[in-house]
């Protein structure tokens, strides 16, 4: 099974990394691809450049054998729609290979506003992780037919299931890290030392 985690990673932090590791282990993923979004369609543009965000993710994941940096959105023109990213991965792997897209609960809450969200469910499973300050989403009717309680079922089909996964709750966000840095603070112990050093060296997120 291949896992996929997209995000702006502006910067990547332990709230991304620890849940990603726990889900990789819980689902026995063969690999987890981190895909920084070059031009996110649903939000303001990132402060660090695409190149810098890619480099920070590479530094953060270098010691985790199953974590891989995937820079395909960086090489694509226009808005980074998840459906296009998933389709391009699907075109490269065997049609029976299960793909699991990891989403935090905050991101999942707006999922039905995403471009071609129904098609996304034909391309991958979605694994939703709990996140501090985001209550569980009510199970809406469209979710009923996709919902699955048993993670073992994810490996038995290539796409189409929703699985909710409890992870260690870390109340860390990139927004708060950027705010803290603008006030002269540091990202120490909120992300890896390698990323903290990179932020300092490149004087990122200054007021
Ligand atoms: P920002 O504060 O800039 O919006 P963020 O910290 O939410 O950024 P993103 O890069 O937007 O990070 O998130 C990528 C993915 O990681 C999303 O699916 C998001 O829900 C998830 N995620 C981010 N932070 C956490 C966290 N602390 N716990 C669990 N999931 C998280």
Coordinates of C-alpha atoms and ligand atoms in Angstrom, one line a residue:
X1 CA 0.0 0.0 0.0
X2 CA 1.2 3.5 -0.8
X3 CA 0.3 6.4 1.4
X4 CA 0.2 10.0 0.2
X5 CA 0.2 13.1 2.4
X6 CA -0.2 16.5 0.7
X7 CA 0.1 19.9 2.3
X8 CA 1.8 23.3 2.0
X9 CA 4.4 22.2 4.7
X10 CA 5.2 25.9 5.3
X11 CA 7.0 24.7 7.3
X12 CA 6.7 20.9 7.9
X13 CA 6.5 20.1 11.6
X14 CA 6.0 17.3 14.2
X15 CA 2.2 17.6 13.8
X16 CA 2.7 16.3 10.2
X17 CA 5.5 13.8 11.0
X18 CA 4.3 12.0 14.1
X19 CA 0.8 11.2 12.8
X20 CA 2.3 10.2 9.5
X21 CA 4.6 7.7 11.2
X22 CA 1.8 6.3 13.4
X23 CA -0.4 5.8 10.4
X24 CA 2.4 4.3 8.3
X25 CA 2.9 1.7 11.1
X26 CA -0.7 1.1 11.9
X27 CA -1.6 0.4 8.2
X28 CA 1.7 -1.2 7.3
X29 CA 2.2 1.2 4.4
X30 CA 5.1 0.2 2.1
X31 CA 5.9 3.9 1.6
X32 CA 4.4 7.3 2.4
X33 CA 4.9 10.1 -0.1
X34 CA 5.1 13.7 1.1
X35 CA 3.8 15.9 -1.7
X36 CA 4.3 19.6 -1.1
X37 CA 1.6 21.7 -2.9
X38 CA 3.2 24.2 -5.3
X39 CA 0.1 26.4 -5.9
X40 CA -2.6 25.4 -3.4
X41 CA -6.0 26.2 -4.9
X42 CA -8.0 26.5 -1.6
X43 CA -5.9 29.0 0.4
X44 CA -3.5 31.9 0.5
X45 CA -0.1 31.3 -1.1
X46 CA 2.7 29.9 1.1
X47 CA 5.4 32.2 2.4
X48 CA 8.4 30.0 1.7
X49 CA 9.1 29.2 -1.9
X50 CA 8.2 25.7 -3.3
X51 CA 11.9 24.9 -3.5
X52 CA 12.4 25.8 0.2
X53 CA 9.4 23.8 1.3
X54 CA 10.6 20.8 -0.7
X55 CA 14.0 21.1 0.9
X56 CA 12.6 21.4 4.4
X57 CA 10.5 18.2 3.8
X58 CA 13.5 16.4 2.5
X59 CA 15.5 17.4 5.6
X60 CA 12.7 16.4 7.9
X61 CA 12.0 12.9 6.5
X62 CA 15.6 11.8 5.6
X63 CA 15.9 9.4 8.6
X64 CA 12.5 7.6 8.0
X65 CA 13.0 4.7 5.6
X66 CA 9.3 4.6 4.5
X67 CA 9.0 8.4 3.9
X68 CA 9.6 9.7 0.4
X69 CA 9.6 13.2 -1.1
X70 CA 7.4 13.4 -4.2
X71 CA 7.9 16.7 -6.1
X72 CA 5.4 16.2 -8.9
X73 CA 3.3 19.3 -8.0
X74 CA 6.4 21.4 -8.2
X75 CA 6.9 20.4 -11.8
X76 CA 3.3 21.0 -12.8
X77 CA 1.9 24.3 -14.1
X78 CA -1.2 25.9 -12.6
X79 CA -3.2 25.1 -9.5
X80 CA -2.2 22.0 -7.7
X81 CA -5.4 20.0 -7.7
X82 CA -5.3 16.8 -5.6
X83 CA -7.4 14.9 -8.2
X84 CA -4.7 15.5 -10.9
X85 CA -1.9 14.5 -8.5
X86 CA -3.7 11.3 -7.6
X87 CA -4.5 10.5 -11.2
X88 CA -0.8 10.9 -12.1
X89 CA 0.2 8.5 -9.3
X90 CA -2.6 6.1 -10.3
X91 CA -1.2 6.1 -13.9
X92 CA 2.2 5.0 -12.6
X93 CA 1.2 2.2 -10.3
X94 CA -0.6 -1.1 -10.8
X95 CA -4.4 -0.6 -10.9
X96 CA -4.8 -3.0 -7.9
X97 CA -2.3 -1.1 -5.7
X98 CA -4.2 0.5 -2.8
X99 CA -3.5 4.2 -2.4
X100 CA -4.2 5.9 0.9
X101 CA -4.4 9.7 1.1
X102 CA -3.9 10.9 4.7
X103 CA -5.9 14.0 5.7
X104 CA -6.2 15.7 9.1
X105 CA -9.7 16.2 10.3
X106 CA -9.5 20.0 9.5
X107 CA -8.8 19.3 5.9
X108 CA -11.4 16.5 5.7
X109 CA -14.1 18.9 6.9
X110 CA -13.9 20.8 3.6
X111 CA -13.4 17.7 1.4
X112 CA -16.7 18.0 -0.4
X113 CA -15.7 21.5 -1.7
X114 CA -12.6 20.1 -3.3
X115 CA -12.3 20.0 -7.1
X116 CA -13.8 16.6 -8.3
X117 CA -14.0 15.2 -4.8
X118 CA -16.1 12.2 -6.0
X119 CA -13.5 11.3 -8.5
X120 CA -10.8 11.4 -5.7
X121 CA -12.6 8.5 -4.0
X122 CA -12.3 6.4 -7.1
X123 CA -8.6 7.0 -7.1
X124 CA -7.7 6.4 -3.4
X125 CA -8.8 5.5 0.1
X126 CA -8.9 8.4 2.6
X127 CA -7.4 8.0 6.0
X128 CA -8.6 10.8 8.3
X129 CA -6.5 11.5 11.5
X130 CA -7.8 13.3 14.5
X131 CA -6.4 16.8 15.1
X132 CA -6.6 19.0 18.3
X133 CA -9.5 21.5 18.2
X134 CA -11.3 19.8 15.4
X135 CA -14.3 17.8 16.6
X136 CA -15.1 14.6 14.8
X137 CA -17.1 15.3 11.7
X138 CA -20.7 14.0 11.7
X139 CA -21.0 11.0 9.5
X140 CA -22.9 12.3 6.5
X141 CA -25.0 10.2 4.2
X142 CA -22.5 10.1 1.4
X143 CA -19.9 8.8 3.8
X144 CA -21.9 5.8 5.0
X145 CA -21.3 3.8 1.9
X146 CA -17.5 4.4 2.0
X147 CA -16.9 4.2 5.8
X148 CA -14.8 1.3 7.0
X149 CA -13.9 0.3 10.6
X150 CA -11.3 -2.3 9.8
X151 CA -8.0 -1.0 8.5
X152 CA -7.3 -4.5 7.0
X153 CA -10.0 -3.8 4.4
X154 CA -7.9 -1.0 3.0
X155 CA -5.4 -3.4 1.6
X156 CA -8.1 -5.4 -0.2
X157 CA -9.2 -2.8 -2.7
X158 CA -7.4 0.0 -4.5
X159 CA -9.7 2.9 -3.5
X160 CA -13.0 4.1 -2.2
X161 CA -12.9 3.7 1.6
X162 CA -12.9 6.2 4.4
X163 CA -11.0 5.2 7.5
X164 CA -10.8 7.3 10.7
X165 CA -7.6 6.8 12.7
X166 CA -6.6 8.1 16.2
X167 CA -3.1 9.5 16.4
X168 CA -1.1 11.3 19.1
X169 CA -2.7 14.8 19.4
X170 CA -0.1 17.5 18.8
X171 CA -1.5 21.0 18.8
X172 CA 1.1 22.3 16.4
X173 CA 0.3 24.2 13.2
X174 CA 2.5 25.9 10.6
X175 CA 0.5 29.1 11.1
X176 CA 1.5 29.2 14.8
X177 CA 5.1 28.4 14.0
X178 CA 5.2 31.3 11.4
X179 CA 3.6 33.7 13.9
X180 CA 6.0 32.7 16.6
X181 CA 9.0 33.2 14.3
X182 CA 7.7 36.7 13.2
X183 CA 7.7 37.6 16.9
X184 CA 11.4 36.6 17.2
X185 CA 10.6 33.2 18.6
X186 CA 11.9 29.8 17.4
X187 CA 10.6 26.6 15.9
X188 CA 12.8 24.5 18.2
X189 CA 11.0 21.3 19.4
X190 CA 8.0 22.0 17.1
X191 CA 9.9 20.6 14.2
X192 CA 13.1 18.7 13.5
X193 CA 16.5 20.4 14.3
X194 CA 17.3 20.2 10.6
X195 CA 14.2 22.3 9.7
X196 CA 14.8 24.7 12.5
X197 CA 18.4 25.2 11.3
X198 CA 17.2 25.6 7.7
X199 CA 14.7 28.3 8.8
X200 CA 17.4 30.2 10.6
X201 CA 20.0 29.9 7.9
X202 CA 17.6 31.1 5.2
X203 CA 16.0 33.8 7.5
X204 CA 12.5 32.5 6.7
X205 CA 9.3 33.7 8.3
X206 CA 10.6 37.1 9.4
X207 CA 8.2 40.0 10.2
Ligands
LIG1 P1 -1.2 26.0 8.2 O1 -1.2 26.3 9.6 O2 -0.2 26.8 7.4 O3 -2.6 25.9 7.5 P2 -0.9 23.2 8.8 O4 0.0 23.1 10.0 O5 -2.3 22.9 8.9 O6 -0.6 24.5 8.0 P3 -0.7 21.8 6.2 O7 0.6 21.7 5.4 O8 -1.8 22.7 5.7 O9 -0.2 22.1 7.7 O10 -1.3 20.4 6.5 C1 -1.0 19.2 5.7 C2 -1.8 18.1 6.3 O11 -1.4 17.7 7.6 C3 -3.4 18.3 6.4 O12 -4.1 17.1 6.1 C4 -3.5 18.6 7.9 O13 -4.8 18.3 8.3 C5 -2.5 17.7 8.5 N1 -2.0 18.3 9.8 C6 -1.3 19.4 9.9 N2 -1.0 19.6 11.2 C7 -1.5 18.6 11.9 C8 -1.5 18.2 13.3 N3 -1.0 19.0 14.3 N4 -2.1 17.0 13.7 C9 -2.7 16.3 12.7 N5 -2.7 16.6 11.4 C10 -2.1 17.7 11.0

